[in-house]
Tab-separated table of C-alpha atoms in Angstrom:
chain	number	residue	atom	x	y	z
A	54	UNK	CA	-29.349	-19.604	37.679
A	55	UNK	CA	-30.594	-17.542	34.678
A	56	UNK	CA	-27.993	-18.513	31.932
A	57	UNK	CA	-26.587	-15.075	32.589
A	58	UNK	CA	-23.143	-14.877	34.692
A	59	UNK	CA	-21.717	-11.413	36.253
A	60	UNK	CA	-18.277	-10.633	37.634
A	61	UNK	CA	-17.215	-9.554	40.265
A	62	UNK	CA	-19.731	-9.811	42.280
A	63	UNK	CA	-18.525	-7.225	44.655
A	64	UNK	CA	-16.508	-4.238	43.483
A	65	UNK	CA	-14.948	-1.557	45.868
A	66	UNK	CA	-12.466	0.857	43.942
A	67	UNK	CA	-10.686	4.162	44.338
A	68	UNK	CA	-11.752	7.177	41.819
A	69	UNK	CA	-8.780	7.020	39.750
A	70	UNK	CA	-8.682	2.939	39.391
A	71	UNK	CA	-9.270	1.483	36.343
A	72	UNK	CA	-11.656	-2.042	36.375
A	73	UNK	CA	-13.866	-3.728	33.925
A	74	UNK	CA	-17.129	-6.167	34.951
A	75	UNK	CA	-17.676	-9.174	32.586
A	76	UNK	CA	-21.063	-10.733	31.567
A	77	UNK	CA	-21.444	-13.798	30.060
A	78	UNK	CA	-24.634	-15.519	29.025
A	79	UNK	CA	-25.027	-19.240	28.032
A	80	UNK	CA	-28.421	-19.105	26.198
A	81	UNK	CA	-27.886	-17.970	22.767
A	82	UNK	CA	-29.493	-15.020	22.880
A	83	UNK	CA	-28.039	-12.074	20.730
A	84	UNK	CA	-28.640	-8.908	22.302
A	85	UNK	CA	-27.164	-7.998	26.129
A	86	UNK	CA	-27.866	-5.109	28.155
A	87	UNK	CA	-25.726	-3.105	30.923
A	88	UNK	CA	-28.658	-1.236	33.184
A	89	UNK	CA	-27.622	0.747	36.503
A	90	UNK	CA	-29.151	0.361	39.722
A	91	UNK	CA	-29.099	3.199	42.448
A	92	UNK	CA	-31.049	2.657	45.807
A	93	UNK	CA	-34.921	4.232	45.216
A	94	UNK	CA	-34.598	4.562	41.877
A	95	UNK	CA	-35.836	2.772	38.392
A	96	UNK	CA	-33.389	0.549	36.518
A	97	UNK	CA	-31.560	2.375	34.263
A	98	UNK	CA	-30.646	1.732	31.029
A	99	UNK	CA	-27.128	1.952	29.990
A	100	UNK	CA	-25.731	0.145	26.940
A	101	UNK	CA	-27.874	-1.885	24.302
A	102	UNK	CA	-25.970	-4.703	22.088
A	103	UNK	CA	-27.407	-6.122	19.325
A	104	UNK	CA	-25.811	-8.983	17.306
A	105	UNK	CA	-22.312	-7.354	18.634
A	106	UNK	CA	-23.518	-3.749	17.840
A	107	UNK	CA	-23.998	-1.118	19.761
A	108	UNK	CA	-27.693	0.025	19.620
A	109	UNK	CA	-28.149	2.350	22.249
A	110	UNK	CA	-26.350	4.474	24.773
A	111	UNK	CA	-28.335	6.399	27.210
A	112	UNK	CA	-26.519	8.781	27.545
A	113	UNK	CA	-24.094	7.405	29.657
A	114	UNK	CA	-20.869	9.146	30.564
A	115	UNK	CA	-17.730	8.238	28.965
A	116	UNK	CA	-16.178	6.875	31.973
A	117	UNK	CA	-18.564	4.046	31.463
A	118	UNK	CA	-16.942	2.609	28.503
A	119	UNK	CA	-18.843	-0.695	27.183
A	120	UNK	CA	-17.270	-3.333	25.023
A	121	UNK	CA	-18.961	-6.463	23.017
A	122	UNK	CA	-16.611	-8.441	21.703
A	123	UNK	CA	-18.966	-11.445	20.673
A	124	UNK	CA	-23.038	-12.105	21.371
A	125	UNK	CA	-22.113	-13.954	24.451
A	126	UNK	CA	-19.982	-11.512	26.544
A	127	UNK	CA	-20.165	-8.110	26.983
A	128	UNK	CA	-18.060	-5.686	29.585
A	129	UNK	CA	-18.324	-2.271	30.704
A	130	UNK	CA	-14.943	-1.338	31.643
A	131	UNK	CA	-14.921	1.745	34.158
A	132	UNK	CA	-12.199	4.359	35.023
A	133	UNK	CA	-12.181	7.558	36.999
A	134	UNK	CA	-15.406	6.834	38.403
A	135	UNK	CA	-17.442	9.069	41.022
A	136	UNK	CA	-18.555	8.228	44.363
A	137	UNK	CA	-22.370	8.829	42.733
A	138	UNK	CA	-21.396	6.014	40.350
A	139	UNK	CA	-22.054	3.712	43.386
A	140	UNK	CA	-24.832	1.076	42.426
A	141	UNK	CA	-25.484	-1.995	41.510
A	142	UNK	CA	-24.635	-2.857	37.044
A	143	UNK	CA	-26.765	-5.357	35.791
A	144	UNK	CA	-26.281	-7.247	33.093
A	145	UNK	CA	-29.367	-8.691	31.053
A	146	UNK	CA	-29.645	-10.642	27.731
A	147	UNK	CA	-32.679	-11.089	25.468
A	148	UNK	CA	-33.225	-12.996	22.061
A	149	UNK	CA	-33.457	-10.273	20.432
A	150	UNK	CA	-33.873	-6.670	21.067
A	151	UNK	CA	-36.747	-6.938	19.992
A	152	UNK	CA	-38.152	-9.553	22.145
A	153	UNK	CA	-38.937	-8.637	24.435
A	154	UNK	CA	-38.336	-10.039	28.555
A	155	UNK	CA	-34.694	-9.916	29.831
A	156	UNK	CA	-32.457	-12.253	31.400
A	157	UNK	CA	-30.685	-10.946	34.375
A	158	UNK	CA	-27.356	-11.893	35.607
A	159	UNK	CA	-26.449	-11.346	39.632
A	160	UNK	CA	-25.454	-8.288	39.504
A	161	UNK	CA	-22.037	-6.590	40.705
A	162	UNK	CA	-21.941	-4.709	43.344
A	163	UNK	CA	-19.572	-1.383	42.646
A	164	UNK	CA	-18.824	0.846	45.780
A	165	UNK	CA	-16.370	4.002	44.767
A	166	UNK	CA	-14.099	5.267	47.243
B	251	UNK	CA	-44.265	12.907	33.847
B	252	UNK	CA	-42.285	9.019	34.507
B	253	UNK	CA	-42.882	6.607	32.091
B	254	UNK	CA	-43.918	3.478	34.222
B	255	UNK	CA	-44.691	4.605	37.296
B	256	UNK	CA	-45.240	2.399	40.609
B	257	UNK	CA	-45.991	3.220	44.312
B	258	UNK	CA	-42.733	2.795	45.632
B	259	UNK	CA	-44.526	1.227	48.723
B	260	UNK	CA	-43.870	-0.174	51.169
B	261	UNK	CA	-47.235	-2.318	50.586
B	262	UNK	CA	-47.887	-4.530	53.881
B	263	UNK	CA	-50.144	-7.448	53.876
B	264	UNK	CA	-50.674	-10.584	56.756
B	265	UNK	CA	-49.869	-13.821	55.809
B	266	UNK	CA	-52.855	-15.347	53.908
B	267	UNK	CA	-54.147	-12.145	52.357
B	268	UNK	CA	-54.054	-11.368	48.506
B	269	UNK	CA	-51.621	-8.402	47.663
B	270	UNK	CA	-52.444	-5.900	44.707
B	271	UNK	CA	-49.602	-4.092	43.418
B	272	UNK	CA	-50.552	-1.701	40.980
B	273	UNK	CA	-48.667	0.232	37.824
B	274	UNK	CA	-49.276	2.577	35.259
B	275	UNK	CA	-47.515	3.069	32.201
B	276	UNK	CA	-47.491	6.271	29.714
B	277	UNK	CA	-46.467	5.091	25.848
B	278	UNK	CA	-49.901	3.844	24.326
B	279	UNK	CA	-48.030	2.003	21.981
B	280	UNK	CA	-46.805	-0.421	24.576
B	281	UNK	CA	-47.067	-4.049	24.171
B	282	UNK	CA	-45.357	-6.480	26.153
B	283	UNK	CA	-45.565	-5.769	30.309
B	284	UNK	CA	-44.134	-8.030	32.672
B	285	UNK	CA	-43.748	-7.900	36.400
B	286	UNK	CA	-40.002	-8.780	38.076
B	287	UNK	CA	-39.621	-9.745	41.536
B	288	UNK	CA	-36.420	-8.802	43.390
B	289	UNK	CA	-35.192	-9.908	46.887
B	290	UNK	CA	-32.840	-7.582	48.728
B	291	UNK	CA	-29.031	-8.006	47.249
B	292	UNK	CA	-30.585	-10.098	44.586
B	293	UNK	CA	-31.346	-9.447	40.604
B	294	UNK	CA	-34.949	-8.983	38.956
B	295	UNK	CA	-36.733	-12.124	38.475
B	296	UNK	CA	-39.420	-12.174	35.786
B	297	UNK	CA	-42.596	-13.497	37.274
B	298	UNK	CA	-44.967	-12.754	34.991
B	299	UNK	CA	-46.056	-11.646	31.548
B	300	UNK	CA	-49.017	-10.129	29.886
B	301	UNK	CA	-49.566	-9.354	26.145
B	302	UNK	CA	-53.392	-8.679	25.829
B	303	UNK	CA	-56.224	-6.971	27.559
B	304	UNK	CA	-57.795	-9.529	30.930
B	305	UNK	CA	-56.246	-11.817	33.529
B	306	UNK	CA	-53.617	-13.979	33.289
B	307	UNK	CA	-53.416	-16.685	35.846
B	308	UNK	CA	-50.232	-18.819	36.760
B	309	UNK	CA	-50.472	-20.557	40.560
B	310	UNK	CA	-51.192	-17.516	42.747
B	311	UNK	CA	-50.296	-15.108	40.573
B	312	UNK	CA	-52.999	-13.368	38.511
B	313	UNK	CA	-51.482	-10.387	36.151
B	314	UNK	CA	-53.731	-8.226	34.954
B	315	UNK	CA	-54.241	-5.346	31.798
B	316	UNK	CA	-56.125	-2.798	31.035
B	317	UNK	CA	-54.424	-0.935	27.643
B	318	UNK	CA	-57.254	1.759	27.702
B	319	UNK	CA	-56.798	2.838	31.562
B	320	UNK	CA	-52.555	1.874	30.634
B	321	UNK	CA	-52.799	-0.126	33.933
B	322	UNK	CA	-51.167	-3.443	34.590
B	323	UNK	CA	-51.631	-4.879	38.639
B	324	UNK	CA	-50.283	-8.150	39.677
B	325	UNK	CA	-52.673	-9.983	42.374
B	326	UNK	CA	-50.789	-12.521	44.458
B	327	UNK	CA	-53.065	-14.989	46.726
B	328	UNK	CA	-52.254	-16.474	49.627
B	329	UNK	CA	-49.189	-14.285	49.978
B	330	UNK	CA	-46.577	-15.388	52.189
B	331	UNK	CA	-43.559	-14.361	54.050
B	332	UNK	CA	-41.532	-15.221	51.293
B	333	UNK	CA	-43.303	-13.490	48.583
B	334	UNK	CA	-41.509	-9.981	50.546
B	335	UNK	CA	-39.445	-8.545	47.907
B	336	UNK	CA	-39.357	-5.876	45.384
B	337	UNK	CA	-41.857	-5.961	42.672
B	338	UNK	CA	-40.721	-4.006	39.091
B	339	UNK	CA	-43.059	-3.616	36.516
B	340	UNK	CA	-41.435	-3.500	33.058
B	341	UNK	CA	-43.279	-2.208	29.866
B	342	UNK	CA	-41.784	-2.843	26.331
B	343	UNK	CA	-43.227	-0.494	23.207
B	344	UNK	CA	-41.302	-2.778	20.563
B	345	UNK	CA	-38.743	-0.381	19.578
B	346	UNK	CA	-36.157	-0.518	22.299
B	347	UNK	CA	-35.225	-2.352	25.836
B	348	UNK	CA	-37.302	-2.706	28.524
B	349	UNK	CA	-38.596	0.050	30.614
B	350	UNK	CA	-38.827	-0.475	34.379
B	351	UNK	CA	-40.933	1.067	37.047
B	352	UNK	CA	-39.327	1.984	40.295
B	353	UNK	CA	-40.457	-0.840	42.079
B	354	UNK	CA	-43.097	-1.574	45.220
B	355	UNK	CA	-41.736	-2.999	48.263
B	356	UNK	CA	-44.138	-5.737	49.501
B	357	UNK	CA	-43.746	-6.949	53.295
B	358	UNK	CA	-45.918	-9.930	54.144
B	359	UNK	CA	-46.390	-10.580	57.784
B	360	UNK	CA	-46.243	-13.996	59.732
C-alpha cells in the first residue's frame, strides 16, 4: 500500500453516464495528481493540485471535470465520455509540487461503452 | 521530438543475467530522474532515484546518470522472473509534475 487509495477500481459506463473516481491519500502530502493511462503510450498528465488549487490542466477536455475539495482527496468526475477515453486514471500525490517523486494509488480501471 | 523517450521493448534477458534498460531525456534543465516499475494491471512503483551525475547502488539495482549525454539506465543484477514488468523512467525539471517515458517491457526467463 502506498498511502494513496483509488475508487472504483473497475469502471465500465455508457457514453452518456455520469460517474466520478475518488482519491484519497493518507500521507500528508499537499499536492495530488490525476494522469491517464492508454495501452503503449506515456502517462499522461491530467490535473495538477496544489494546496487545494488547481495548478495545471493539460489540456484536458471538459468532460474530464476535476474537483479538490481538501489536500487529501481529489476526484475527477466524468460525463459524456468517449469510447477513446478508455484507460486506466491514476491518481498520484507528492509533498509538494515541487518535490519531486509521486505516490501512486491503484488505479481505476474505466472501460466506455 | 518526445521528451523522455524509452525503447518500448520488449527487452528479454535469462534468469541470472544483468538487464540494462536505457532512457534519454530532452530538457537540460532536468533534475530529479527516477525509474518506476509496473506489473501488468498494477500502478507505477518508484524503484529508484538519481539526483547527480554516477551510479547509484541499492541491492541489485544500480541507476545510473549522465546529465551531459541526458541519459539515465537502470542496471538490474541477477534479474529474475519476477523482476518482468514495465519499467518508466520519469524526469522532473523543477517547475511542474513528473514527466514519464513510455515505458520498456522487461521479460526475464526461467
Amino acid at each position: 500500500e502506498t498511502g494513496v487509495t483509488q475508487t472504483p477500481r473497475h469502471l465500465v459506463m455508457g457514453m452518456t453516464n455520469k460517474k466520478s473516481l475518488k482519491c484519497e491519500q493518507h500521507l500528508g502530502h499537499n499536492a495530488m495528481y490525476w494522469y491517464k493511462q492508454s495501452a503503449k503510450k506515456p502517462l499522461e498528465l491530467m490535473f495538477v493540485y496544489n494546496f487545494k488549487e488547481q495548478t495545471e490542466n493539460n489540456s484536458v477536455p471538459s468532460r474530464f471535470s476535476p474537483e479538490c475539495p481538501n489536500s487529501s482527496h481529489l476526484f475527477l468526475h466524468l460525463h459524456t465520455l468517449q469510447p477513446e477515453d478508455s484507460a486506466l486514471y491514476l491518481c498520484a500525490s507528492s509533498q509538494d509540487q515541487g518535490g519531486p517523486w509521486a505516490f501512486f494509488g491503484q488505479g481505476t480501471r474505466l472501460t466506455v461503452v | 521530438q518526445k521528451e523522455v523517450e524509452q525503447n518500448s521493448g520488449p527487452l528479454s534477458v535469462p534468469e541470472g543475467a544483468i538487464a540494462s534498460l536505457n532512457c534519454t531525456y530532452s530538457d537540460r534543465g532536468s533534475q530529479s530522474f527516477f525509474w518506476y516499475r509496473q506489473y501488468s494491471g498494477k500502478s507505477p512503483e518508484l524503484i529508484m532515484s538519481i539526483y547527480s551525475n554516477g551510479d547509484k547502488e541499492d541491492g541489485r539495482f544500480t541507476a545510473q546518470l549522465n546529465k551531459a549525454s541526458q541519459y539515465v539506465s537502470l542496471l538490474i543484477r541477477d534479474s529474475q522472473p519476477s523482476d518482468s514488468a514495465t519499467y518508466l523512467c520519469a524526469v522532473w525539471a523543477g517547475r511542474r509534475a513528473l514527466t514519464f517515458g513510455s515505458g520498456t517491457r522487461l521479460q526475464v526467463q526461467p
